[in-house]
Tab-separated table of C-alpha atoms in Angstrom:
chain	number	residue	atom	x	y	z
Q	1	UNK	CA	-19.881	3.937	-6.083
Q	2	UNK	CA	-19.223	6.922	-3.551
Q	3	UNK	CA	-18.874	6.595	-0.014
Q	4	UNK	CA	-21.134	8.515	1.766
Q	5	UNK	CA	-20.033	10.305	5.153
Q	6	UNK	CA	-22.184	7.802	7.196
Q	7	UNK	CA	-20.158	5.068	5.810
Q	8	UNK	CA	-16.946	6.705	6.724
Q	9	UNK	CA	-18.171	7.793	10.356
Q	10	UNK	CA	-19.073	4.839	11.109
Q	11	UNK	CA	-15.593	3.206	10.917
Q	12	UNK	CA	-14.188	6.576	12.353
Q	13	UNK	CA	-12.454	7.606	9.085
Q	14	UNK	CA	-12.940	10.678	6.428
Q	15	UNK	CA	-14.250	9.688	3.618
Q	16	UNK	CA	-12.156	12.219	0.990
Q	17	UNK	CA	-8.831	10.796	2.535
Q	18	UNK	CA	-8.801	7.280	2.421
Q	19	UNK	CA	-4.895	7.203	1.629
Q	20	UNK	CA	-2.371	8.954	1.678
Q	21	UNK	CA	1.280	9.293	0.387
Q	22	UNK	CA	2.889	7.870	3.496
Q	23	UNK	CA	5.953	5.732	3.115
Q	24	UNK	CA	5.824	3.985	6.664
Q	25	UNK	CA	4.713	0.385	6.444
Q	26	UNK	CA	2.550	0.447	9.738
Q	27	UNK	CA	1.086	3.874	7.317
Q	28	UNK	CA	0.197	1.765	4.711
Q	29	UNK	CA	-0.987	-1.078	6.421
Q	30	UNK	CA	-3.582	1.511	8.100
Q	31	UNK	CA	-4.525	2.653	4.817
Q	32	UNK	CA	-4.758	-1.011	3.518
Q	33	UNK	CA	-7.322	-1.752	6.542
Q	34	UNK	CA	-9.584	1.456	5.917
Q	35	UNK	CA	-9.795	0.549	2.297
Q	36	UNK	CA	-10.928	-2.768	3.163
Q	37	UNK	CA	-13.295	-1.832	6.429
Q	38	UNK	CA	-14.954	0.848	3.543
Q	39	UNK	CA	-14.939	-1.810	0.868
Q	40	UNK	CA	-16.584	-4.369	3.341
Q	41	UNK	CA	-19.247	-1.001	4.815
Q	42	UNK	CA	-19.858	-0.611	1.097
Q	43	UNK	CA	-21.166	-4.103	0.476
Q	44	UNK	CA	-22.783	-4.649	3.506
Q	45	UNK	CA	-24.864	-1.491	3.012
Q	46	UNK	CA	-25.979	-1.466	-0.394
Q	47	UNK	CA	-29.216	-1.288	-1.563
Q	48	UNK	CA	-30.374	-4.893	-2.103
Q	49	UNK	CA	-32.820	-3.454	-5.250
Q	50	UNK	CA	-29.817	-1.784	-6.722
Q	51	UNK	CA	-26.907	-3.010	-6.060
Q	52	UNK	CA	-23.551	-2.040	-7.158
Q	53	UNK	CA	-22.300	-2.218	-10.242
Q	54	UNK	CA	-20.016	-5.416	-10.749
Q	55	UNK	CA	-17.524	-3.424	-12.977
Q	56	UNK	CA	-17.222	-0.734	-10.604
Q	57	UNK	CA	-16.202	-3.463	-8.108
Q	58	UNK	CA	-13.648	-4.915	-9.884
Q	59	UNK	CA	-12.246	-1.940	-10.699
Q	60	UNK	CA	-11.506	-1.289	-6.821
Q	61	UNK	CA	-10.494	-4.471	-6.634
Q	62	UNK	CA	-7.598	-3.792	-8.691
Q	63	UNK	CA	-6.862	-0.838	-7.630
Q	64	UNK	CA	-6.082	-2.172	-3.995
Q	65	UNK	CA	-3.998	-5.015	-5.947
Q	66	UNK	CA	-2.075	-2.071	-7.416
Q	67	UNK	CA	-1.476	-0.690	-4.259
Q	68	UNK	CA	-0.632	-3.572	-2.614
Q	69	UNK	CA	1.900	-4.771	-5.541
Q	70	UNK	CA	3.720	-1.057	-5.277
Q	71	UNK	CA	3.941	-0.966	-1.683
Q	72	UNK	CA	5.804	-4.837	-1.819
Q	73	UNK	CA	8.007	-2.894	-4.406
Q	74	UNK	CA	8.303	0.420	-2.728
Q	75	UNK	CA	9.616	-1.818	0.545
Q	76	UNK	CA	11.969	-3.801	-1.856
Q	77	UNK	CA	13.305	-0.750	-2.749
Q	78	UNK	CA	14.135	0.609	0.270
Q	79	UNK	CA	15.853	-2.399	1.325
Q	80	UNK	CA	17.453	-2.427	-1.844
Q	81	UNK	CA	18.735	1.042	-1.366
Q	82	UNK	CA	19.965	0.389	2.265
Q	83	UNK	CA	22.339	-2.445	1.370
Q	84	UNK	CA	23.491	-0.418	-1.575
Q	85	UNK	CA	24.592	2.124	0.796
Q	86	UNK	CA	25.648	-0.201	3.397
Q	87	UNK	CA	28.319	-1.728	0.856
Q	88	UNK	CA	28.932	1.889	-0.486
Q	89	UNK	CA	30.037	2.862	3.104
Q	90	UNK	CA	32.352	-0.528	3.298
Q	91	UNK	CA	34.206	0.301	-0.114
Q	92	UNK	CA	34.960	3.696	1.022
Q	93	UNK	CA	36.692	2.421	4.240
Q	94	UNK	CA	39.273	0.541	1.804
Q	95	UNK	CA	39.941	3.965	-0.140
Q	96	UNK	CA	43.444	4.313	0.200
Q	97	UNK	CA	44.443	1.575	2.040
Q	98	UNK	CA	47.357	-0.649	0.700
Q	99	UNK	CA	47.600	-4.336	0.326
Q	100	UNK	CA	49.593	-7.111	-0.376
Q	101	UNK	CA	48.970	-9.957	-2.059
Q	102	UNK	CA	50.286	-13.364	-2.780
Q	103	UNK	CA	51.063	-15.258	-5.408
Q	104	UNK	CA	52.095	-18.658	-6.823
């Protein structure tokens, strides 16, 4: 099911951009909450004769599940790749440095 304009304006967003390829977490939270304010405009507005097709529901149900799931791994990542280079950064202090060890 499309969203029409009217269903967009009235929750202040455009309906052809409902996310985007942001990487901040307050960005995707923001495109979390339209999905879900257009998701929640859709249902409340449909036509009670016709009503929307359950398949076609599910199906954007799992798409926000998808999106969800890769933006918990997209943050994992990150963090990931900021302790990587955070111990990077501490091996390269010992680079050619001398020790002395002990031994029995």
């Amino acid at each position: 099911m499309q969203v029409t304009n009217s269903y967009a304006s009235q929750l202040g967003a455009d309906s052809t951009s409902t996310a985007s390829n942001s990487t901040s977490s307050s960005g995707n939270l923001a495109n979390e909450n339209v999905f879900l304010q257009l998701l929640v405009a859709q249902i409340k507005n449909q036509n009670p004769l016709e009503p929307q097709d359950s398949s076609a529901f599910m199906g954007q149900l799992a798409q926000f599940s998808q999106l969800e799931q890769l933006t918990q791994i997209n943050d994992q990542l990150t963090e990931l790749n900021t302790t990587a280079t955070a111990s990077a950064t501490a091996a390269d202090s010992y680079t050619g440095s001398d020790s002395t060890t002990t031994g029995n």
